[in-house]
mmCIF file of C-alpha atoms and ligand atoms in Angstrom:
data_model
loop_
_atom_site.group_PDB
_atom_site.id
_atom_site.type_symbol
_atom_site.label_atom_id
_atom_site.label_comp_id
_atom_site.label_asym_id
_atom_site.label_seq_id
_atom_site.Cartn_x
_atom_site.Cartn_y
_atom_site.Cartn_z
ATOM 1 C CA UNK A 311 109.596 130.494 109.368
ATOM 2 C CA UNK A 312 110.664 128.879 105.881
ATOM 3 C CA UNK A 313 108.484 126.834 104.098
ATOM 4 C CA UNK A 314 109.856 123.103 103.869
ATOM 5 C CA UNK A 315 111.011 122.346 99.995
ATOM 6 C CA UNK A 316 107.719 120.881 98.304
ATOM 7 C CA UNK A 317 105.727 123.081 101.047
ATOM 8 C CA UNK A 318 102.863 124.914 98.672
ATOM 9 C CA UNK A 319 103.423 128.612 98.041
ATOM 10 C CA UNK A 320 101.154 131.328 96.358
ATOM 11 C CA UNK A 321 102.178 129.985 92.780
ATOM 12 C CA UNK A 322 101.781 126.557 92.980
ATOM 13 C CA UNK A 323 99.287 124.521 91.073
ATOM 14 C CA UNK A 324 96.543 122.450 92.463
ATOM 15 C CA UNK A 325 95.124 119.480 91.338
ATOM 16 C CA UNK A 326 93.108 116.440 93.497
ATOM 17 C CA UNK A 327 90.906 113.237 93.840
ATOM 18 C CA UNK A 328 87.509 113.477 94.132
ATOM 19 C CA UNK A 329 85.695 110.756 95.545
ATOM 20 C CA UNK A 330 83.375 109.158 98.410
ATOM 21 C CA UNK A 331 85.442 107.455 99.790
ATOM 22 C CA UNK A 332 88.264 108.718 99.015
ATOM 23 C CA UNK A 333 91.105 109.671 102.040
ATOM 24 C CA UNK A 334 92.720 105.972 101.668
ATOM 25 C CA UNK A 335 93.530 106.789 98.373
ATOM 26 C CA UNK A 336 96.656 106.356 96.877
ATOM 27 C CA UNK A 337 96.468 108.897 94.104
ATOM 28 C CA UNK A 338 98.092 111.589 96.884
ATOM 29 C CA UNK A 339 100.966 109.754 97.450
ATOM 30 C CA UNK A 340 102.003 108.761 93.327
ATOM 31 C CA UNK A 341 101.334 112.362 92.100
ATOM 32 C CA UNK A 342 103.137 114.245 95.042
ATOM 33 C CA UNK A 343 105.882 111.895 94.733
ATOM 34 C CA UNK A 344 106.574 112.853 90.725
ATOM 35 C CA UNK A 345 105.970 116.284 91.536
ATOM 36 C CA UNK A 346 108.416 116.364 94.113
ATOM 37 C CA UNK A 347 111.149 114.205 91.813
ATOM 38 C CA UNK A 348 110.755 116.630 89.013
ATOM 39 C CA UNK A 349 110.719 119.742 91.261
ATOM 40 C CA UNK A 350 107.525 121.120 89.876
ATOM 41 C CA UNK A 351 105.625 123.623 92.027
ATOM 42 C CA UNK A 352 102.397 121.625 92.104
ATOM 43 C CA UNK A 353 100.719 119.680 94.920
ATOM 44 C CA UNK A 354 97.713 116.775 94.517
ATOM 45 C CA UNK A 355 95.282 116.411 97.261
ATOM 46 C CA UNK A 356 91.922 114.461 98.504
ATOM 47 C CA UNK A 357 88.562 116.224 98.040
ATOM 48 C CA UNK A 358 86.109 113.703 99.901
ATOM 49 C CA UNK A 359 82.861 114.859 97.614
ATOM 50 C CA UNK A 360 79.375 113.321 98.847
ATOM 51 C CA UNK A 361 77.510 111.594 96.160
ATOM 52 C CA UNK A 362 75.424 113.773 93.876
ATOM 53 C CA UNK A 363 78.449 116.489 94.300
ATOM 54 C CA UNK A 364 80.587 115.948 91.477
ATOM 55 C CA UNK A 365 79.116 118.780 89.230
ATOM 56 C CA UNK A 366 79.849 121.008 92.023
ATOM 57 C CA UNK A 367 83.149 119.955 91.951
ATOM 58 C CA UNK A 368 83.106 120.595 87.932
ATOM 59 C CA UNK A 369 81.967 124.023 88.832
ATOM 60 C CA UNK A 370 84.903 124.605 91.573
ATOM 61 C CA UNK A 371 87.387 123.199 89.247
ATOM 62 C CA UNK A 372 86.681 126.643 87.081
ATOM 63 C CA UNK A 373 85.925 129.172 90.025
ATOM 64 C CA UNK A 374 89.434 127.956 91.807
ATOM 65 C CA UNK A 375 91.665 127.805 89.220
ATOM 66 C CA UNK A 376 92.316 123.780 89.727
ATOM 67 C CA UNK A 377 94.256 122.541 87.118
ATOM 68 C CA UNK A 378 92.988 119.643 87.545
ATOM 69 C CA UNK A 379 91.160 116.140 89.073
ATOM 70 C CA UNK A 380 90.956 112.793 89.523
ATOM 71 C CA UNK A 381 87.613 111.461 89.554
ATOM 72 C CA UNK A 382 86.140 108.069 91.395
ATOM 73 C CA UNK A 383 83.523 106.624 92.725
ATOM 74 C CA UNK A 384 80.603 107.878 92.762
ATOM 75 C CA UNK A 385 81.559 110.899 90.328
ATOM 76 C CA UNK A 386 82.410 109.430 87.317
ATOM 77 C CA UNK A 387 79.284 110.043 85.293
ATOM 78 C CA UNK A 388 77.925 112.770 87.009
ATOM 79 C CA UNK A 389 81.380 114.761 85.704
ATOM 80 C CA UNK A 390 81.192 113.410 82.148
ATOM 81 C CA UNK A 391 77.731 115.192 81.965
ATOM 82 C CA UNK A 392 79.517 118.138 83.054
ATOM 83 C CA UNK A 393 82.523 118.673 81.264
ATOM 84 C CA UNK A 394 82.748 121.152 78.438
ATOM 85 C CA UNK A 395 84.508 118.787 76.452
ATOM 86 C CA UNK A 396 84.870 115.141 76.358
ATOM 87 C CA UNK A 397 87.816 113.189 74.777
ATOM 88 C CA UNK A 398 86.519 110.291 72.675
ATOM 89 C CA UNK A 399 86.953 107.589 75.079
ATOM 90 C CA UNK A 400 85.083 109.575 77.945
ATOM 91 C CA UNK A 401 81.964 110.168 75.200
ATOM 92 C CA UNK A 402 81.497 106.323 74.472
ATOM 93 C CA UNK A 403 82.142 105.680 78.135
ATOM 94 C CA UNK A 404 79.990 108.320 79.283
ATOM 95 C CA UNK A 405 82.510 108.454 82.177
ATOM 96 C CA UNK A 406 85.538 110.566 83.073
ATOM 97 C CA UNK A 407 88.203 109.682 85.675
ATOM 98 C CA UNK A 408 90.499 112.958 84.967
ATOM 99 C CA UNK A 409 89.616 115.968 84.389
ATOM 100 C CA UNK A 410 91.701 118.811 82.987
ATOM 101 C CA UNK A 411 91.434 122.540 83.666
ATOM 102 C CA UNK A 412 92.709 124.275 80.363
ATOM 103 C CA UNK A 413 92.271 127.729 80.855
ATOM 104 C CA UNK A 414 88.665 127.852 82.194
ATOM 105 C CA UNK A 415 87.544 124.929 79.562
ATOM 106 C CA UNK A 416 86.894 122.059 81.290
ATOM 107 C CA UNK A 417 87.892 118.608 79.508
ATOM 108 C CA UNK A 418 86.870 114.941 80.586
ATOM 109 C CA UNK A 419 89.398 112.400 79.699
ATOM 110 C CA UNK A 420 89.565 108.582 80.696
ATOM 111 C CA UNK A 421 93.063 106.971 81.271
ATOM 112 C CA UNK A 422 91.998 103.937 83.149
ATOM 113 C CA UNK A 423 92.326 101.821 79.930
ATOM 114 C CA UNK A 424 95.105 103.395 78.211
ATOM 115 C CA UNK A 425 96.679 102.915 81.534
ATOM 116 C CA UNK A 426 95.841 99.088 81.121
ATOM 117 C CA UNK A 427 97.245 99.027 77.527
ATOM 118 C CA UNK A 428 100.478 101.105 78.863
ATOM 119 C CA UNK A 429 100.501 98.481 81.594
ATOM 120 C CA UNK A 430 100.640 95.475 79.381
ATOM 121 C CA UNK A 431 103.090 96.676 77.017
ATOM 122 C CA UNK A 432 105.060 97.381 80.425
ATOM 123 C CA UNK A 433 105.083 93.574 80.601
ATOM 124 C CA UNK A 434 105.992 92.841 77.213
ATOM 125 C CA UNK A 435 101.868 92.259 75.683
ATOM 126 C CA UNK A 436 101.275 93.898 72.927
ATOM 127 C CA UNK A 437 97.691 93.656 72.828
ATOM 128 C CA UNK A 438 97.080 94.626 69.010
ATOM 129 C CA UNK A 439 95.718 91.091 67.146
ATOM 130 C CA UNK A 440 95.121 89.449 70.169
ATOM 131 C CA UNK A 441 92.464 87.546 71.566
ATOM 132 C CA UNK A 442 91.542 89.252 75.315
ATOM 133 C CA UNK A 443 89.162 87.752 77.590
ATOM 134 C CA UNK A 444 87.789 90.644 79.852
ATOM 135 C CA UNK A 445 85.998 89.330 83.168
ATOM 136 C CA UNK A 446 83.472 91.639 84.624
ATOM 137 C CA UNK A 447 81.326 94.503 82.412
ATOM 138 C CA UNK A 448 81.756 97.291 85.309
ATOM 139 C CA UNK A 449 83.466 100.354 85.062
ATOM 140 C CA UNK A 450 86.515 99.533 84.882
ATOM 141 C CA UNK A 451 85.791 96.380 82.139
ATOM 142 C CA UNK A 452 84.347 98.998 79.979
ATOM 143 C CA UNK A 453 87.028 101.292 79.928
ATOM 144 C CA UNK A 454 89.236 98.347 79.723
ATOM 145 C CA UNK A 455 87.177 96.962 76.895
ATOM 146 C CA UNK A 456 86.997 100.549 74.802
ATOM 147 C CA UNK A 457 90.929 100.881 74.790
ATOM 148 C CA UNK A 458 91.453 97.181 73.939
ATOM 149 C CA UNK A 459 89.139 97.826 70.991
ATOM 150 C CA UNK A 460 91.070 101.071 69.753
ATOM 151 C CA UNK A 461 94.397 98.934 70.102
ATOM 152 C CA UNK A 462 93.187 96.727 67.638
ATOM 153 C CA UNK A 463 92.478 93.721 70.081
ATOM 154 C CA UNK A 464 89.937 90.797 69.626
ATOM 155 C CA UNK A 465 88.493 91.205 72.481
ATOM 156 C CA UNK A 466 85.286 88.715 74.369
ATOM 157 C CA UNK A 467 83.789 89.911 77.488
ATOM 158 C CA UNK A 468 82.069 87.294 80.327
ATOM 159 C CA UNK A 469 80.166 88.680 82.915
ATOM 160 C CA UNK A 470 76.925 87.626 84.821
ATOM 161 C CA UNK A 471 74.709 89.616 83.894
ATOM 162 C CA UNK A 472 73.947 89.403 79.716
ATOM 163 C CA UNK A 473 72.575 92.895 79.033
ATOM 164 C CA UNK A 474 75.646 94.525 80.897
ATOM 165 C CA UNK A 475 78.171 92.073 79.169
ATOM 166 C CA UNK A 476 76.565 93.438 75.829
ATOM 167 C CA UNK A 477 76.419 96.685 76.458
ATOM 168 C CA UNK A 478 80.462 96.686 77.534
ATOM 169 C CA UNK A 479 80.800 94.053 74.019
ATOM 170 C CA UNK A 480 79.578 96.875 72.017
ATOM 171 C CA UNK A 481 82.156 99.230 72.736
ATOM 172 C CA UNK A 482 85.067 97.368 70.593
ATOM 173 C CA UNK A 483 84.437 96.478 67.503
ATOM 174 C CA UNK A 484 83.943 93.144 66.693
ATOM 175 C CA UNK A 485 83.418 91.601 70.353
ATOM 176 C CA UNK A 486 81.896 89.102 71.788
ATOM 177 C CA UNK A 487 79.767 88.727 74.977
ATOM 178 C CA UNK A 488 79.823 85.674 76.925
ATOM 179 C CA UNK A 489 77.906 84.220 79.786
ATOM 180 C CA UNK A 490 80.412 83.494 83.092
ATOM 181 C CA UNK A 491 79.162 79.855 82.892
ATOM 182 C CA UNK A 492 81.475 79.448 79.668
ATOM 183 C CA UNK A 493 84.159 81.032 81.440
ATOM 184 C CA UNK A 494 86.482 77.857 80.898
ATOM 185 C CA UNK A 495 86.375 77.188 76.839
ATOM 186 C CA UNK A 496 86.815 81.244 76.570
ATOM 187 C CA UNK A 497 89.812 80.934 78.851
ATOM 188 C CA UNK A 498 91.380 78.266 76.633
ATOM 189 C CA UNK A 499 90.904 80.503 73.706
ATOM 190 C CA UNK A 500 92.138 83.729 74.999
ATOM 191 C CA UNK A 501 95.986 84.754 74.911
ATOM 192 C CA UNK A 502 95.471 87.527 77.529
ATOM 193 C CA UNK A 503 92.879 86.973 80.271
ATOM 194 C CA UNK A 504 92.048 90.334 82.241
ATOM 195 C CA UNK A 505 90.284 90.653 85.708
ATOM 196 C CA UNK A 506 88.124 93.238 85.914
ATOM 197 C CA UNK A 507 85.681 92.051 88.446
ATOM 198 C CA UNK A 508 86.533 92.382 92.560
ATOM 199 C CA UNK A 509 86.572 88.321 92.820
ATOM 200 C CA UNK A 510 89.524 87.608 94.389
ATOM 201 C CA UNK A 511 89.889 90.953 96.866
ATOM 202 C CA UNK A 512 88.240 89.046 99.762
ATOM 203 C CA UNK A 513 90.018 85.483 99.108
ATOM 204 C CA UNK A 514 87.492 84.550 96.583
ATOM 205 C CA UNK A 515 88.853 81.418 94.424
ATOM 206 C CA UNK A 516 89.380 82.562 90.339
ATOM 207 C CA UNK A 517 85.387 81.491 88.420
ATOM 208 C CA UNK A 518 87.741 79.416 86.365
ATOM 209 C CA UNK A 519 89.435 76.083 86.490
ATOM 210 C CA UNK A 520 93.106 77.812 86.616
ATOM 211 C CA UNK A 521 94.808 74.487 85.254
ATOM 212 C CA UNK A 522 93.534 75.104 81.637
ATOM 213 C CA UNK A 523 95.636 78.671 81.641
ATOM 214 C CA UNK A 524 99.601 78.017 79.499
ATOM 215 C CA UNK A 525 102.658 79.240 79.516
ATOM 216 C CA UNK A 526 101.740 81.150 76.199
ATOM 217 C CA UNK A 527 98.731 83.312 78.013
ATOM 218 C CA UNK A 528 99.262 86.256 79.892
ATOM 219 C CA UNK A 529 97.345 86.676 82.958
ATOM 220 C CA UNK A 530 96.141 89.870 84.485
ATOM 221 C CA UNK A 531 94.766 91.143 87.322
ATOM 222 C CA UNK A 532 93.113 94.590 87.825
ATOM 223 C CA UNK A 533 92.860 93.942 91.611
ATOM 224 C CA UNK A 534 96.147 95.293 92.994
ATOM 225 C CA UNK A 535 95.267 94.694 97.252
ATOM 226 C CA UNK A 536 95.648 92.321 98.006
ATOM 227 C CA UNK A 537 98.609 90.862 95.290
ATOM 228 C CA UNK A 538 98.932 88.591 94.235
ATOM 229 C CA UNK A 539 94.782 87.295 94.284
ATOM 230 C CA UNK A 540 94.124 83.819 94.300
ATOM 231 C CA UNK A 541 93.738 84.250 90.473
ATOM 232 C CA UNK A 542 97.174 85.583 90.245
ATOM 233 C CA UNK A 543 99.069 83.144 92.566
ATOM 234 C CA UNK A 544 97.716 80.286 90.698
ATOM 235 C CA UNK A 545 98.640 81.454 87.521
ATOM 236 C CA UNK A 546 102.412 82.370 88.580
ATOM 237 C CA UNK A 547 102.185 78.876 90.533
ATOM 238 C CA UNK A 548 101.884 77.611 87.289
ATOM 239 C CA UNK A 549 104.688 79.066 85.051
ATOM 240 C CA UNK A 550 101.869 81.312 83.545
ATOM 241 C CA UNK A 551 103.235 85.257 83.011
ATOM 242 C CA UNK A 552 100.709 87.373 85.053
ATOM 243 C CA UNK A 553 100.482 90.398 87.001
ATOM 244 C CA UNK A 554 98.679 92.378 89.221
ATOM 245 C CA UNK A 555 96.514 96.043 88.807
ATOM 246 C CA UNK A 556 99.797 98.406 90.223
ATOM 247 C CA UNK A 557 101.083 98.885 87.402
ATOM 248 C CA UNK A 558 97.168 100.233 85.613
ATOM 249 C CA UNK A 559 96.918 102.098 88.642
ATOM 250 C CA UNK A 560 100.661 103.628 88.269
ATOM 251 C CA UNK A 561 100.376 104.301 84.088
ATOM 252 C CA UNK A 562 96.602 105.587 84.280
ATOM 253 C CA UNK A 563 97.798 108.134 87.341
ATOM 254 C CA UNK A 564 101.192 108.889 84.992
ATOM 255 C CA UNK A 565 98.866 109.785 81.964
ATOM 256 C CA UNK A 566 96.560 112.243 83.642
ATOM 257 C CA UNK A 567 100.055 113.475 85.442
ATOM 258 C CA UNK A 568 100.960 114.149 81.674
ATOM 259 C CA UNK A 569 97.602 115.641 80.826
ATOM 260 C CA UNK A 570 97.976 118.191 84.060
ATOM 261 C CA UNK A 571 101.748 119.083 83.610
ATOM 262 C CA UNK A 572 102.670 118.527 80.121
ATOM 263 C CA UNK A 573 105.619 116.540 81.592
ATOM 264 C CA UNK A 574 106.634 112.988 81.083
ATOM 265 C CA UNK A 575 105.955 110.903 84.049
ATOM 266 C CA UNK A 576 108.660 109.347 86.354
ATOM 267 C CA UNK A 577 106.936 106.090 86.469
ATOM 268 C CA UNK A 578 109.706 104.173 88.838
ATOM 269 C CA UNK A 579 108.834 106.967 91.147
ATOM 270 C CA UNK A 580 105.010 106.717 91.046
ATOM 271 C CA UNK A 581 105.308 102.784 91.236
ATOM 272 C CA UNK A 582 107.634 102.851 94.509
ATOM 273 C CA UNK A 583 105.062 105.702 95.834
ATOM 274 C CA UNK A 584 102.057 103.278 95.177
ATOM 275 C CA UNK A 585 103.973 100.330 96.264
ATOM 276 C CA UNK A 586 104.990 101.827 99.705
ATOM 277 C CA UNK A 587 101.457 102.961 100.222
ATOM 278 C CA UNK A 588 100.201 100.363 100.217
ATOM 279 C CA UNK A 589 102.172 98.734 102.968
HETATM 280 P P1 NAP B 1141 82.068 97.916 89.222
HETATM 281 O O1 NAP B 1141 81.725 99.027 88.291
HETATM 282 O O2 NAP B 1141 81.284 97.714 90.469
HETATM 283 O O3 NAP B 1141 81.993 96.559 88.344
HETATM 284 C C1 NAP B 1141 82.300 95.301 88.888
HETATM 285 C C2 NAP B 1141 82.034 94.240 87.832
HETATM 286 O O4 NAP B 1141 82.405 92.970 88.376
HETATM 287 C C3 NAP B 1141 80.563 94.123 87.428
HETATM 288 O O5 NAP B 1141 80.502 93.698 86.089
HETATM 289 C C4 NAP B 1141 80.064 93.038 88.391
HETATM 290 O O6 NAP B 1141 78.943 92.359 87.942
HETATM 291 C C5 NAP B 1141 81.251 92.113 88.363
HETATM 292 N N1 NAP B 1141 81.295 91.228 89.530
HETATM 293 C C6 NAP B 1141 81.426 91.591 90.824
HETATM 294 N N2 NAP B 1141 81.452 90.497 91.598
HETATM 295 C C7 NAP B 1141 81.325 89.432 90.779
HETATM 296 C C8 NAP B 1141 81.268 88.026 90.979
HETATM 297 N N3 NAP B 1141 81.373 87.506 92.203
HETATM 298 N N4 NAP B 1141 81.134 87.227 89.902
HETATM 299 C C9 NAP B 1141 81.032 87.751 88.660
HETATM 300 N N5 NAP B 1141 81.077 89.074 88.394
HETATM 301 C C10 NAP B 1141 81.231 89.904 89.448
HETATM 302 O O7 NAP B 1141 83.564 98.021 89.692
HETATM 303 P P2 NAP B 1141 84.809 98.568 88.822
HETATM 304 O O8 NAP B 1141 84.996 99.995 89.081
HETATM 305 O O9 NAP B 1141 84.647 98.106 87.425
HETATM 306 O O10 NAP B 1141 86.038 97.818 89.535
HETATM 307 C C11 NAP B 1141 86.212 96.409 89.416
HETATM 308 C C12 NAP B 1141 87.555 96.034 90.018
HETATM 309 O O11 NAP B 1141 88.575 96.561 89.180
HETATM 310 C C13 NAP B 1141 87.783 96.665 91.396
HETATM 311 O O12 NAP B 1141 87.514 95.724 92.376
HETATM 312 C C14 NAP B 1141 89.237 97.068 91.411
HETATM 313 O O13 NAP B 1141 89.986 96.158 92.179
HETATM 314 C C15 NAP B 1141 89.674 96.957 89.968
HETATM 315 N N6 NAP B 1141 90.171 98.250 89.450
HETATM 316 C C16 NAP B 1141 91.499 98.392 89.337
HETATM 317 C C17 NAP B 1141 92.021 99.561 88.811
HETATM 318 C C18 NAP B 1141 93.510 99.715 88.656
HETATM 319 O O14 NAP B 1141 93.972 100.800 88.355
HETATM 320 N N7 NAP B 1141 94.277 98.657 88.839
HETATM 321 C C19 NAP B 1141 91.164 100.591 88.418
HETATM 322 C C20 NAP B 1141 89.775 100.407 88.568
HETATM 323 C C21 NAP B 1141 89.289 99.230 89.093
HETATM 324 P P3 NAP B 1141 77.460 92.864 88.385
HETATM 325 O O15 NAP B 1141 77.252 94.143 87.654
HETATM 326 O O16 NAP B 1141 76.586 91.762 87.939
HETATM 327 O O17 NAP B 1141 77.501 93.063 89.879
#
């Protein structure tokens, strides 16, 4: 019988998502949908890995010849100890969430906030000289906050807990930490607001009075399911630009794409991919 076109053959490359959870990804579906539109000989699939696993995954990535990974939860730091070499963003993170296979040299990389800054600049923000308030000081709000700082942002960070909101501050230079409770005055001062917390994926109301946000802010939301978020409908209710986390989650899977292949990404492609997975 003859394989199917896109069917995997003795040459083609491998690369995957590691996580726990990790089969209702959507990384599967973005990557084999560029490799497919470009015709390259490659195929991405899910690795469910079991916490304290991800070194072992490091280790596989050599012995098998993967070109390369995603990594998510619970891996992330696990595989930045693990890497032979981390890119700078990865180091001050102390967390990867791709991982590239050159030649038997392992390398770390984190795309998740160039993927935001790609993302904004998709909608027309430059970020560089402006004043971003970051909600949450998580994973994500760190990597969010580290790339904001290299693009030359001003950039304050609110989250609940103080010594987390400092330690995700004093990634960028210059920021600010703020307490949640003075959520509303930051808001007012901010031209870009980014979510970076979960509020809002179970119905939860935004933990700001929406009304202050203007037509000169931009408003977005990391949380792409479900879209738009309270948050995000009462911003677009109000005239206010905004938009949800598809299109990080599209130009952070279209950099490491870039990183594996050496090929520009076809991001329509990748966004209708994640788009129609998630229906
Ligand atoms: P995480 O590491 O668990 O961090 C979550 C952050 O949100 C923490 O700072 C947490 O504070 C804070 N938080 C949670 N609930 C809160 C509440 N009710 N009020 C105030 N702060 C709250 O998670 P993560 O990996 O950073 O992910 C955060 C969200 O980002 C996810 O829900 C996901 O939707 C989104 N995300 C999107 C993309 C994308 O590509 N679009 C990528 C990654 C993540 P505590 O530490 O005090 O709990």
């Amino acid at each position: 019988m003859q394989p199917g076109p896109g069917a995997p053959r003795g040459s083609t490359r491998v690369v995957g998502v590691i996580g726990d959870p990790v089969t209702h990804s959507r990384s599967p579906a973005i990557h084999n949908a560029a490799f497919v539109a470009l015709g390259l000989d490659w195929v991405y699939v899910a690795f469910p890995v079991a916490a304290g696993r991800g070194r072992d995954a490091v280790a596989a990535v050599r012995t098998l010849g993967i070109a390369g990974l995603s990594v998510t939860m619970p891996h992330k730091s696990d595989v930045a100890e693990t890497c032979d070499e981390l890119t700078p963003s990865a180091a001050a993170l102390g967390s990867v969430n791709t991982v590239v296979n050159r030649d038997g040299h392992v390398v770390g990389d984190s795309t998740d906030g160039p993927g935001l800054i790609a993302a904004l600049r998709g909608h027309g923000v430059d970020p560089a000289g402006r004043r971003v308030l970051v909600l949450g000081a998580g994973g994500a709000a760190r990597a969010i906050v580290d790339a904001l700082g290299r693009a030359d942002a001003t950039v304050t960070v609110a989250a609940r807990r103080a010594d987390a909101g400092a330690r995700a501050a004093a990634l960028a230079p210059g920021a600010a930490a703020i307490d949640f409770t003075e959520l509303d005055i930051a808001v007012d001062a901010a031209d870009v607001v980014v979510n970076a917390t979960p509020i809002g994926m179970a119905g939860e109301p935004p933990p700001f009075d929406p009304t202050r946000l203007a037509p000169h802010q931009f408003v977005y939301d990391t949380v792409y399911h479900p879209s738009p978020t309270p948050l995000l409908a009462a911003a677009l209710q109000r005239g206010i630009p905004a938009a949800d986390g598809l299109s990080m989650l599209v130009h952070q899977a279209a950099l490491a794409f870039t990183l594996w292949t050496g090929e520009p990404a076809p991001l329509d492609v990748m966004a209708d991919a994640a788009r129609a997975e998630g229906r």
